[in-house]
Coordinates of C-alpha atoms and ligand atoms in Angstrom, one line a residue:
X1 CA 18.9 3.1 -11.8
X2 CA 18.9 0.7 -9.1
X3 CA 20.1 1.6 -5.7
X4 CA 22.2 -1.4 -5.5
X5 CA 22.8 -1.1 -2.0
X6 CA 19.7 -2.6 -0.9
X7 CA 19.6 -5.4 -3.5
X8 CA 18.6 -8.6 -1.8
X9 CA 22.2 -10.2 -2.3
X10 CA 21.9 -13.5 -1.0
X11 CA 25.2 -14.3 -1.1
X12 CA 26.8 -12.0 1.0
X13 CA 24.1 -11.4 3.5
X14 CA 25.6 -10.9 7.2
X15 CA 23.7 -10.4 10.6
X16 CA 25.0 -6.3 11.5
X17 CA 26.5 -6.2 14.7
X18 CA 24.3 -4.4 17.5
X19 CA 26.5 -1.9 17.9
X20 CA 25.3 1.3 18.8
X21 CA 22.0 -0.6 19.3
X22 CA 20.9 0.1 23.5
X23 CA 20.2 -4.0 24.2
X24 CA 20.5 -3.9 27.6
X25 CA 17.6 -1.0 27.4
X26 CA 15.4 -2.5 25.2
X27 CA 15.8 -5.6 27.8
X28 CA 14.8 -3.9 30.8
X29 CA 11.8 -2.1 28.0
X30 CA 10.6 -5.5 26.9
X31 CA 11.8 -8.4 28.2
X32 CA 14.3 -11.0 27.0
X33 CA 11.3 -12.6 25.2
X34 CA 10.1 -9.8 23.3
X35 CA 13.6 -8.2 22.1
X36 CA 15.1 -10.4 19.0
X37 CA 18.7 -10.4 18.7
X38 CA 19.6 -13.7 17.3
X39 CA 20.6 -13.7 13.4
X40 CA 18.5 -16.6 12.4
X41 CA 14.8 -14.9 14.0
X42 CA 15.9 -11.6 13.0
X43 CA 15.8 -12.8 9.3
X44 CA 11.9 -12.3 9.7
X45 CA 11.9 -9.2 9.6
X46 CA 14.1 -8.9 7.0
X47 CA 11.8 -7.8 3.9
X48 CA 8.4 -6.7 3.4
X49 CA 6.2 -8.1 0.5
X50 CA 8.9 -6.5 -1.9
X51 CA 11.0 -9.0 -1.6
X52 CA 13.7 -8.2 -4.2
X53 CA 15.1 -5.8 -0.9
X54 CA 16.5 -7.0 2.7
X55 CA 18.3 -6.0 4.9
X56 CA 19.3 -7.7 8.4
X57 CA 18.4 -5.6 11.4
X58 CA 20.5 -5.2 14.3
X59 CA 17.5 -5.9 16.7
X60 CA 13.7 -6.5 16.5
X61 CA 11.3 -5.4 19.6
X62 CA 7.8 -6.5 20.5
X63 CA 6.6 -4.1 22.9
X64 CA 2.9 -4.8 24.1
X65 CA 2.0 -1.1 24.8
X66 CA 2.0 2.7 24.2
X67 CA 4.3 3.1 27.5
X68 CA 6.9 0.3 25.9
X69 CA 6.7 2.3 22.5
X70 CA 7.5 5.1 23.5
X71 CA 10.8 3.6 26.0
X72 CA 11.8 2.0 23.1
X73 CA 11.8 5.0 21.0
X74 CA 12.9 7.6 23.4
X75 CA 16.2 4.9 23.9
X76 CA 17.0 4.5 20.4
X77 CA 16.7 8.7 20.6
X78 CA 19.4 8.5 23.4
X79 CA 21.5 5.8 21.2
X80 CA 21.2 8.3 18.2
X81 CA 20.0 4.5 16.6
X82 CA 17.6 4.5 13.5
X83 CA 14.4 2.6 13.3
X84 CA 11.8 1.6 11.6
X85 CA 8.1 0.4 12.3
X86 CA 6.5 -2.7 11.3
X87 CA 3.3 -3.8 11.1
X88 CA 2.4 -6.9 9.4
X89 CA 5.0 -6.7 6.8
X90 CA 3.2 -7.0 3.6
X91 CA 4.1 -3.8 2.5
X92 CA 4.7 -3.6 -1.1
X93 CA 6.9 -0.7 -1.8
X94 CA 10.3 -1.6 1.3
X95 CA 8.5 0.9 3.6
X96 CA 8.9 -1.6 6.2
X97 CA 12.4 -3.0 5.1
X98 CA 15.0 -2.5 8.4
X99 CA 17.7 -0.1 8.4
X100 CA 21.4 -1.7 8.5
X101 CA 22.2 -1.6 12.0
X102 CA 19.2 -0.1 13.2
X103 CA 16.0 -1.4 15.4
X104 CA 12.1 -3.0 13.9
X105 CA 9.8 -2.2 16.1
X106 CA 6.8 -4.9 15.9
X107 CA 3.2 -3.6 16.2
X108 CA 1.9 -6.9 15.6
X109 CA 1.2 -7.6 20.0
X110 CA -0.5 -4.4 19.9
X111 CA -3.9 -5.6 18.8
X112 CA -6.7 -4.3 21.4
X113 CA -10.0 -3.6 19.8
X114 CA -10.0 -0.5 22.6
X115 CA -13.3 0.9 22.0
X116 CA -16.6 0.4 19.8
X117 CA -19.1 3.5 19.5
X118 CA -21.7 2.3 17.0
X119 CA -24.2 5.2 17.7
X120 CA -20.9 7.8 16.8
X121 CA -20.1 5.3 14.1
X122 CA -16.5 5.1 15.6
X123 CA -14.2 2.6 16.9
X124 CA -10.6 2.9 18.7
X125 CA -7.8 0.0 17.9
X126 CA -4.0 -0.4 18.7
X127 CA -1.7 -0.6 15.3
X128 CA -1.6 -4.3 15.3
X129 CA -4.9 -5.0 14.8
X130 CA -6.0 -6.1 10.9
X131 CA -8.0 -4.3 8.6
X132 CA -10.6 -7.4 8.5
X133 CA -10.7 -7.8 12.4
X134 CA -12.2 -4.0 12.1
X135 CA -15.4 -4.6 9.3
X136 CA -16.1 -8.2 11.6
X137 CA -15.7 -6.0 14.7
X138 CA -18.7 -3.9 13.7
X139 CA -20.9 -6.2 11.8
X140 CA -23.0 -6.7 10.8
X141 CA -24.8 -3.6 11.3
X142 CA -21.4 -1.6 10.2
X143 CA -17.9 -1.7 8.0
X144 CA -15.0 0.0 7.3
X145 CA -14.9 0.5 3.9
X146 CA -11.0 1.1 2.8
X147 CA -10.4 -2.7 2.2
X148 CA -6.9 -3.6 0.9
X149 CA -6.8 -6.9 -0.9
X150 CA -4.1 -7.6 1.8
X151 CA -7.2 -7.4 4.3
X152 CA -7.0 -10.3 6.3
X153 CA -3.4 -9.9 7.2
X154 CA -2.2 -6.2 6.7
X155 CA -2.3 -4.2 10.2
X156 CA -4.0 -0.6 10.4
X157 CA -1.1 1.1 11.6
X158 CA 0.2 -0.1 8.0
X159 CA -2.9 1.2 6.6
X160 CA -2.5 4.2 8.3
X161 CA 1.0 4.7 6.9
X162 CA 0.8 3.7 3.4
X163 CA -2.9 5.6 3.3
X164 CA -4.0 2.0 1.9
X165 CA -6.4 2.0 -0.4
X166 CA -9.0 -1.1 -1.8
X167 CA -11.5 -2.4 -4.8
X168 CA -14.3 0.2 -2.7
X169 CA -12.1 3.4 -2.3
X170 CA -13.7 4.8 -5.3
X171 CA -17.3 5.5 -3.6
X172 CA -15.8 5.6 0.2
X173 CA -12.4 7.2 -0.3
X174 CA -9.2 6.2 1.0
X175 CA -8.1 5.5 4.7
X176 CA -6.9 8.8 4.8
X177 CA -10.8 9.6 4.7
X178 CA -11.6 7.3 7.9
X179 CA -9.1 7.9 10.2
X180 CA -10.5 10.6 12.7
X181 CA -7.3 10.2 15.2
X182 CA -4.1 8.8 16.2
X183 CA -2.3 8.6 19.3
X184 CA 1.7 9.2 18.1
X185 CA 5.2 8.2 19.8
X186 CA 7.4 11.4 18.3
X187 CA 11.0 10.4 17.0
X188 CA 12.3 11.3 20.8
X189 CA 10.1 9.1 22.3
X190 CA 7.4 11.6 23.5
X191 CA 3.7 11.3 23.0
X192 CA 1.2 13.3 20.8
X193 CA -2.1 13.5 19.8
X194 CA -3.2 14.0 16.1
X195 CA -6.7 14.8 15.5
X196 CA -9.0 13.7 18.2
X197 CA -11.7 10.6 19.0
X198 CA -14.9 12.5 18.1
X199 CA -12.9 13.7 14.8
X200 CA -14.4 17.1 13.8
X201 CA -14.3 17.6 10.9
X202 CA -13.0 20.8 10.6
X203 CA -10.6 20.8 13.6
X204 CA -8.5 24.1 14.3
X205 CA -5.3 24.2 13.4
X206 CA -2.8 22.6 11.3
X207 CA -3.9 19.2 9.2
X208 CA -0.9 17.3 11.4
X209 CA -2.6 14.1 11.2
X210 CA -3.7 14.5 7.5
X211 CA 0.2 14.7 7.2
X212 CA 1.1 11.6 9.5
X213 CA -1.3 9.5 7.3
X214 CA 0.3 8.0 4.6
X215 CA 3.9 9.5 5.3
X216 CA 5.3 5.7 5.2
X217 CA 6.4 5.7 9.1
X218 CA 9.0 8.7 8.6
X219 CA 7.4 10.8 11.3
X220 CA 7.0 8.7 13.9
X221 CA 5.2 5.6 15.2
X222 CA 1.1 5.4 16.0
X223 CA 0.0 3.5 18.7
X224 CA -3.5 4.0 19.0
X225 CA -6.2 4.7 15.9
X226 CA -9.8 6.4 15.8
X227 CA -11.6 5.4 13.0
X228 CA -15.0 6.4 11.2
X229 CA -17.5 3.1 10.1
X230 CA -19.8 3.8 8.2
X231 CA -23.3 1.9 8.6
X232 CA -23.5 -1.8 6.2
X233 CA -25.5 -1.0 2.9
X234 CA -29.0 -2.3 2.2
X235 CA -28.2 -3.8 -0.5
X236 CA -25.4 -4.7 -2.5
X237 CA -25.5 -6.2 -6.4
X238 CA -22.4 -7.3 -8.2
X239 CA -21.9 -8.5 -11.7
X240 CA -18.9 -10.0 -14.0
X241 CA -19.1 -8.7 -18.0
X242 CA -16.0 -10.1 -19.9
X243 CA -14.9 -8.2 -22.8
X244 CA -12.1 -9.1 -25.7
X245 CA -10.2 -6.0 -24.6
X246 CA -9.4 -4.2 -21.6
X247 CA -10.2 -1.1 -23.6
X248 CA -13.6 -2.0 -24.3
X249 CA -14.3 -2.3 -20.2
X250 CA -12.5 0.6 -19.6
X251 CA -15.1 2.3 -22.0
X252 CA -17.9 0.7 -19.8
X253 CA -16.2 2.2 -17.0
X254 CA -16.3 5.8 -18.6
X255 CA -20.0 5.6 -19.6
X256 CA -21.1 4.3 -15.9
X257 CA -19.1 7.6 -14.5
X258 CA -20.4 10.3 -16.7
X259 CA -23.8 8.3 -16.3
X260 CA -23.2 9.8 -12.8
X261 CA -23.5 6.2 -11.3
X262 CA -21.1 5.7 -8.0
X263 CA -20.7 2.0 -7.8
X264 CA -19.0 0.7 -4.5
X265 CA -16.6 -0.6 -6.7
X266 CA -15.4 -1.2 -10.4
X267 CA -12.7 -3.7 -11.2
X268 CA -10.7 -4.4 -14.2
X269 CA -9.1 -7.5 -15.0
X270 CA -7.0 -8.8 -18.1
X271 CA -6.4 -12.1 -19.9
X272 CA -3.8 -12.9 -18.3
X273 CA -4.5 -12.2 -14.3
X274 CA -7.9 -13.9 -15.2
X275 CA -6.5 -16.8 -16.2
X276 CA -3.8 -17.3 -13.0
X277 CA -6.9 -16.2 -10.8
X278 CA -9.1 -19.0 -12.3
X279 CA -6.2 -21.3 -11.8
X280 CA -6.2 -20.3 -7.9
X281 CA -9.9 -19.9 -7.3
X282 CA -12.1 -21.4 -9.7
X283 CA -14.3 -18.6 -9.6
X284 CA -16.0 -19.6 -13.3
X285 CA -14.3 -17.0 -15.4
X286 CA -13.8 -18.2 -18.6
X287 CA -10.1 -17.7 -19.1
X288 CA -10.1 -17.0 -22.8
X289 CA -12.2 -13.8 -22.3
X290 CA -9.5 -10.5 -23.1
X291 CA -10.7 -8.7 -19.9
X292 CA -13.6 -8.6 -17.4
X293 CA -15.3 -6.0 -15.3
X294 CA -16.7 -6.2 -12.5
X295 CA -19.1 -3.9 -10.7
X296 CA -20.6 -3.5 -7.5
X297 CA -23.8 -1.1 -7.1
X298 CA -24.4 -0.4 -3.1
X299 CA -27.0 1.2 -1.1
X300 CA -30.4 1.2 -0.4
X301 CA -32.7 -1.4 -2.6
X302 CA -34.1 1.1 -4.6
X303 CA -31.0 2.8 -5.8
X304 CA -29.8 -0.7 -6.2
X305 CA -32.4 -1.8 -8.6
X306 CA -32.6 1.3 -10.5
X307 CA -29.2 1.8 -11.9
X308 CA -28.2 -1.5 -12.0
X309 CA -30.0 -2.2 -15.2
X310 CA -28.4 0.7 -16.9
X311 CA -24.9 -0.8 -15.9
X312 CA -25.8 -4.2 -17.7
X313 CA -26.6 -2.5 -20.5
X314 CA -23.4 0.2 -20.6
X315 CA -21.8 -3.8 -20.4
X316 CA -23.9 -4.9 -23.4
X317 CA -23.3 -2.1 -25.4
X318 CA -19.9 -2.3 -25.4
X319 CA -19.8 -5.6 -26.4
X320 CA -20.3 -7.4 -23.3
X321 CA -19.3 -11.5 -24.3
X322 CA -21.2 -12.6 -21.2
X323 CA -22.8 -10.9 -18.1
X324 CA -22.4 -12.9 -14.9
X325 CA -24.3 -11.6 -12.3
X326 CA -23.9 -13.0 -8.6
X327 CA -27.4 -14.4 -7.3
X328 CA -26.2 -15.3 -3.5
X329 CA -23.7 -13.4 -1.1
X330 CA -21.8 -16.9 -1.6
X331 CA -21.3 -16.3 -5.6
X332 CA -20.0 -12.6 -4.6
X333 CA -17.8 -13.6 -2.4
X334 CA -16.2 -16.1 -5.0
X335 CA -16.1 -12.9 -7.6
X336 CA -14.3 -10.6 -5.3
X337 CA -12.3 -14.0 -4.2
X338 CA -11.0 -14.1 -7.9
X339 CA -10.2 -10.1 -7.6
X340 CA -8.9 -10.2 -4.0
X341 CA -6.2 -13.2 -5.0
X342 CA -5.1 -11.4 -8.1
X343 CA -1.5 -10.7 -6.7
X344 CA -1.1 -14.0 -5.3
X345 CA -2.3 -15.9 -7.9
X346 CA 0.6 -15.2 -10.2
X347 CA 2.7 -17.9 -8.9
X348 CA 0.3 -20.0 -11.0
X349 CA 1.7 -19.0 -14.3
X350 CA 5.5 -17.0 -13.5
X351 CA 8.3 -18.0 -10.7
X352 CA 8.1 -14.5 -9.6
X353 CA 6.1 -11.3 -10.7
X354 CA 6.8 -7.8 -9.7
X355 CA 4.0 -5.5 -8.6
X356 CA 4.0 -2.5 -9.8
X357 CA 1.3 0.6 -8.8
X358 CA 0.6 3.7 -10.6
X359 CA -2.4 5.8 -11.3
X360 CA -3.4 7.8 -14.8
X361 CA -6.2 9.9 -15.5
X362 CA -9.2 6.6 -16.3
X363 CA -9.8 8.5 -20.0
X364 CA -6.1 7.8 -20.4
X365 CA -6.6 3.7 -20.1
X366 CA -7.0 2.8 -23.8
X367 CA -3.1 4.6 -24.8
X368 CA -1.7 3.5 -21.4
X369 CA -2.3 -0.3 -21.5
X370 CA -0.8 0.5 -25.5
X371 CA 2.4 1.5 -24.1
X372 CA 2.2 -1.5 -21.2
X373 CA 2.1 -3.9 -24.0
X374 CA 5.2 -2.2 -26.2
X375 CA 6.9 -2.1 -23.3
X376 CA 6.8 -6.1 -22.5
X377 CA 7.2 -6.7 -25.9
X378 CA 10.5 -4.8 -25.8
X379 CA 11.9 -6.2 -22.6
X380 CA 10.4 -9.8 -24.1
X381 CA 8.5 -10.1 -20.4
X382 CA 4.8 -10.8 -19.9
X383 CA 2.7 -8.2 -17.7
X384 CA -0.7 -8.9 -16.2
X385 CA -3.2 -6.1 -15.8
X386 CA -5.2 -5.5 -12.9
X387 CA -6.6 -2.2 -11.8
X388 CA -9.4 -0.2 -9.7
X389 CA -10.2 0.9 -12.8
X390 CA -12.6 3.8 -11.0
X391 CA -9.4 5.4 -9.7
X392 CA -7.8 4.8 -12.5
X393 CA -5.3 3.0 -10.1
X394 CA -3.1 0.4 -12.5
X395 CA -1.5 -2.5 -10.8
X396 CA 0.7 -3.6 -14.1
X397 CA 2.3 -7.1 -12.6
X398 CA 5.7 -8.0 -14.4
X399 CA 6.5 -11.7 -14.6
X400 CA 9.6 -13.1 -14.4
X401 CA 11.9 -15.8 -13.9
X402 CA 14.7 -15.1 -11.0
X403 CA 16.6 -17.8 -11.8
X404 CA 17.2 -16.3 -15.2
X405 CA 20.4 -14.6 -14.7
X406 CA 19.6 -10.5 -14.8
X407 CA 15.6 -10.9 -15.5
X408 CA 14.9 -10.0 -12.2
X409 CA 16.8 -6.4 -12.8
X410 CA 14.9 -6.5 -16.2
X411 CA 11.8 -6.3 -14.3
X412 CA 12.2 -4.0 -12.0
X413 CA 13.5 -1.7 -14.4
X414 CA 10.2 -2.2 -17.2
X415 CA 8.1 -1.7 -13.9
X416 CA 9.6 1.8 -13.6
X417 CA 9.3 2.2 -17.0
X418 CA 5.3 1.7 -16.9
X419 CA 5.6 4.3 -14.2
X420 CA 7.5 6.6 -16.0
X421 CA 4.4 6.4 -18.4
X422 CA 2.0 6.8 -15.7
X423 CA 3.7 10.2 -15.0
X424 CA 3.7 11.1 -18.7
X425 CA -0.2 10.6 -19.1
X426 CA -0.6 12.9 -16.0
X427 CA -1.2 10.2 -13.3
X428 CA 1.2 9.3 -10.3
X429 CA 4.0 7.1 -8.8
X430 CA 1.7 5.1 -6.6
X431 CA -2.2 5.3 -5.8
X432 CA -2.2 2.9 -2.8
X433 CA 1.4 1.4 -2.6
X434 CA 3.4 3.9 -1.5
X435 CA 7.5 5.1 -2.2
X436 CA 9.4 3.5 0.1
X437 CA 12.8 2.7 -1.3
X438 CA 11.2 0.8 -4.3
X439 CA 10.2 4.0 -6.1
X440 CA 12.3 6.9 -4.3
X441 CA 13.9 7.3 -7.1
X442 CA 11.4 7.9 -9.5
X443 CA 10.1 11.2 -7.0
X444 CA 11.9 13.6 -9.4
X445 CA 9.7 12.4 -11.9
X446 CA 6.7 13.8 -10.4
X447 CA 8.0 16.4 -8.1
X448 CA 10.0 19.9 -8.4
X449 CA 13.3 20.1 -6.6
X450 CA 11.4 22.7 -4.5
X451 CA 8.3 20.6 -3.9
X452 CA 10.9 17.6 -2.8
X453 CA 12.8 20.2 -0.4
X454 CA 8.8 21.0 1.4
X455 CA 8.5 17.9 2.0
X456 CA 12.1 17.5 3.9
X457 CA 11.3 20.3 6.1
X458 CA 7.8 18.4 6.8
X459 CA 9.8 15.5 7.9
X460 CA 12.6 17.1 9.8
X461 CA 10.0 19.2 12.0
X462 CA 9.0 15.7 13.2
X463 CA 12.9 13.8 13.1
X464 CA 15.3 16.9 13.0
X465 CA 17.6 14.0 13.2
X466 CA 16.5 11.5 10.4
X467 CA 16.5 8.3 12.6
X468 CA 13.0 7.4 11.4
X469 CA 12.7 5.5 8.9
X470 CA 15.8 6.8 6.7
X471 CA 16.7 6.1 3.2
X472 CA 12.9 5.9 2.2
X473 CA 10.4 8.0 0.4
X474 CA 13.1 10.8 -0.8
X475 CA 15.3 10.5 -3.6
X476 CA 18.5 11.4 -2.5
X477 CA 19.4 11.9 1.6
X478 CA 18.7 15.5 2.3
X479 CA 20.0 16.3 6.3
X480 CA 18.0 18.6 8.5
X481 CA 19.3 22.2 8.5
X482 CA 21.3 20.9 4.9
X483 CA 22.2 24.2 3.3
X484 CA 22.7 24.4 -0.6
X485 CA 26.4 23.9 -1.8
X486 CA 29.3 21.7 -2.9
X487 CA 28.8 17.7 -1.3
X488 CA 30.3 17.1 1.6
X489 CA 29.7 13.8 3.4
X490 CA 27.0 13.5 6.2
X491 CA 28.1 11.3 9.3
X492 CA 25.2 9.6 8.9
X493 CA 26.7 8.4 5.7
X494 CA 29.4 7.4 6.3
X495 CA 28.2 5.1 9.1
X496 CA 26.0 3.7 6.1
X497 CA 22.4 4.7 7.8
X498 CA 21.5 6.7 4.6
X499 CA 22.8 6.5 1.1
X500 CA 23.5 9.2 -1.4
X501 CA 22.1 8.3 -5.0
Ligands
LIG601 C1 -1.2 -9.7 -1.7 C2 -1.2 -8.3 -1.4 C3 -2.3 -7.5 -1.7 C4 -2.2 -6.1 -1.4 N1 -3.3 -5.3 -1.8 C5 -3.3 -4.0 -1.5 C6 -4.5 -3.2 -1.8 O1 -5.5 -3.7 -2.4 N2 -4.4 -1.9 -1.5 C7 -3.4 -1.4 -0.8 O2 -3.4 -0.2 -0.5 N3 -2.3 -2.1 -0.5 C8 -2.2 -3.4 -0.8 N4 -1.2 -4.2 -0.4 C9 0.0 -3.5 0.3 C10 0.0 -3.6 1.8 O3 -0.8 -4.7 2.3 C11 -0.5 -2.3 2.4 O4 0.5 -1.3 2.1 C12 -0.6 -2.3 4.0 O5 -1.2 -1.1 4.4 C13 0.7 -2.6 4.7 O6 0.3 -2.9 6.0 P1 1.3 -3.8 7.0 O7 0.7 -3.9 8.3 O8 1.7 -5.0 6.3 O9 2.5 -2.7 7.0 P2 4.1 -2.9 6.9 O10 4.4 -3.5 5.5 O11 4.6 -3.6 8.0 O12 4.6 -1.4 6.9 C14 4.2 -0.5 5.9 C15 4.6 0.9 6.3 O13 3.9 1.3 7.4 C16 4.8 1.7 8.5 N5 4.1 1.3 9.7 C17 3.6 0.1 10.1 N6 3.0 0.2 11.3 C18 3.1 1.5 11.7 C19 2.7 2.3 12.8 N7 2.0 1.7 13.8 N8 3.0 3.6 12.9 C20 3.7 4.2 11.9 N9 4.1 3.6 10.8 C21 3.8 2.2 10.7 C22 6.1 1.0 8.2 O14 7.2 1.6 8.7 C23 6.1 1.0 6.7 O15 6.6 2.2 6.2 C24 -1.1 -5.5 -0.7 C25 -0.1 -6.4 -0.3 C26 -0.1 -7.7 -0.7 C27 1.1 -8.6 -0.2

């Protein structure tokens, strides 16, 4: 069911008085040029890259360092005023979305490169910075390999949040695998380390900072990030096979993993994203083709060499129409160009297209796609495939028509169907995405009541008073100190800061 109160309603949309929100403070924080008050600029922030939410915050504040951070939390502590962080807003799941009459608090003038240490293979960066400015920061001698197709724009501090993943997370992990540290402002504005620069790797202790990494800005806000890099492959050699069906790349797929070959990366695209993608890129993919793989071998030359013929012919002897295989760094770039634009690129064939993000076992692929195509045959609404097919991590993306009155609800709700299915075939809600308030409700699905009541005492050790990010990740609004028993309505409430489903 859709939580309706956070429905983008176009109509009725109204600025929410500042109220409780502690202007003057923020002021004297920031500066009149870096605290956002006026309706009109305030409508930025307004939604994330889900844009079927938003919400109007009271305020919106810039601050430029740690120091300002943590004023600005520790006065919206004192206010008793929810908040939420923001990076660069691309955010795909509402994680970012503002809370009604609460405060956004911009990362984006945070964005000092602070420290490079290529002989540790580390580097230190504020929040604002993006994931792209990291890999060119180190180059070309070094990278960072989680690498979000939202590179170029998305912030680390997102990263850090949504524990982003990208088309090489299936050989380098997730970011959750390079962050080393992270300098935190607490929900009452006080500071805190998590983890450490040189990043042990097995640190005494409690995992706090494996826990702030990709809890979707509910336990605070991170103004300073220590990173691993890892050293630029040798080599690197990519190739494009298109296929009549998905299924018969996902079988490539299989055979190269139990081959025991770890490509950088293995992409799978379908009929339908190929052909908006070729619309968008003109990468040379022939847009008739059912599906098409695409794998990236990295490493030294020799490794390079050696298994890269065996991939070819896992490709051939699964039916393989055509192998592609890049002969210049430009001709990769336009292959992972094609991939990288995949979300983007829908515009060319829908109005609007809903991204959805789940993950099932890879063996699973063949049924799963199955049910993805019964399922938009029943709701009569096309879906375009795209997924890391290593990590078995689908991005199903539902196209619609807004202006179609109730397709847009229609979407959403086949999206959580595909999801539902995910769950079914013993995979997850989200491999890279996140929760947020797009799929909060689906956490029952997946989760025990009791595993969904660890979590809440996770959170409300950081924010015993739920001002961080409320109304996101959890399904219903459970209250610090909450004890079992007949409803009774929170204050929190009934000031409409949290909602009960
Ligand atoms: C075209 C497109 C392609 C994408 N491709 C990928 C992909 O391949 N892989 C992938 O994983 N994601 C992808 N995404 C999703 C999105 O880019 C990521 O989730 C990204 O990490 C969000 O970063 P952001 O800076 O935009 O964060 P925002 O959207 O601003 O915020 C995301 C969450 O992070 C929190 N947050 C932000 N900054 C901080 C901070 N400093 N401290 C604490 N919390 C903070 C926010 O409160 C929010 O909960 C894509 C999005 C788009 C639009």
């Amino acid at each position: 069911m859709v939580d309706e109160s956070n429905v983008r309603d176009v109509t009725s949309r109204v600025s929410t008085a500042p109220g409780g929100v502690p202007i003057a403070e923020l002021l004297a924080i920031c500066g009149p040029e870096r605290v956002v008050t006026d309706h009109a600029a305030l409508r930025t922030y307004e939604s994330d890259g889900l844009l079927q939410y938003a919400v109007v915050p009271a305020a919106a504040v810039l601050p430029d360092s740690a120091e300002e951070v943590a004023a600005v939390v520790g006065a919206c502590h004192r206010a008793g005023v929810p908040w939420v962080a923001r990076g660069s807003g691309t955010g795909l799941s509402g994680g970012s979305l503002p809370i009604e009459g609460g405060v956004v608090i911009s990362l984006s003038r945070m964005r000092a490169i602070v420290d490079i240490d290529l002989d540790n293979q580390r580097i230190v960066v504020e929040p604002g910075v993006t994931n792209a400015q990291i890999s060119a920061a180190v180059g070309p001698t070094h990278f960072y390999p989680p690498d979000p197709s939202s590179q170029i724009i998305c912030s680390i501090g997102g990263n850090v949040a949504e524990n982003s993943g990208g088309v090489h997370c299936f050989k380098y992990g997730f970011t959750t695998n390079w962050v080393v540290g992270c300098e935190v402002v607490l929900p009452d504005g006080s500071a805190a380390t998590l983890g450490g620069e040189h990043g042990e790797l097995d640190r005494p202790g409690y995992d706090l900072l494996g826990a702030f990494v990709g809890s979707e800005g509910t336990l605070g806000v991170t103004t300073r990030i220590t990173l691993r890099i890892a050293p630029a492959p040798e080599a690197t050699r990519t190739v494009v096979a298109y296929f009549d069906t998905p299924e018969q790349a996902g079988q490539v797929v299989s055979d190269v993993v139990s081959a025991g070959v770890v490509p950088g990366a293995m992409e799978i695209m379908d009929q339908l994203a190929i052909e908006a993608t070729e619309a968008a890129t003109h990468a040379g993919n022939p847009i008739d083709a059912g599906a098409l793989l695409i794998v990236e071998l990295d490493g030294s030359e020799s490794e390079c060499a050696a298994r890269f013929d065996e991939v070819v012919r896992f490709c051939e002897a699964n039916g393989a129409t055509g192998v592609r295989i890049a002969q210049s760094a430009e001709e990769r770039l336009l292959i992972w160009k094609a991939r990288k634009a995949a979300f983007a690129a829908m515009g060319r064939i829908s109005p609007n297209f809903y991204v959805q993000d789940g993950v099932i076992p890879r063996t699973r692929l063949p049924q799963v796609l199955r049910r993805i195509e019964e399922l938009g045959a029943e709701y009569g609404l096309r879906v375009a495939n795209v997924f890391h097919a290593g990590d078995g991590n689908l991005h199903p993306l539902v196209l619609f028509d807004a202006a179609v009155p109730g397709q847009a609800e229609h979407a959403e709700e086949l999206a959580g169907r595909i999801v539902e299915v995910c769950v079914e075939e013993g995979g997850s809600l989200t491999g890279e995405h996140g929760i947020g308030v797009d799929k909060k409700r689906y956490m029952p699905k997946m989760f025990s009541e009791a595993d969904l009541e660890a979590f809440q005492r996770l959170r409300c050790a950081f924010d015993p008073e739920g001002r961080v990010n409320p109304g996101k990740v959890m399904p219903t609004p459970r209250l610090c100190g909450e004890v079992p028993g007949p409803y009774r309505q929170h204050p929190l409430e009934a000031a409409g800061v949290i909602e009960r489903l």
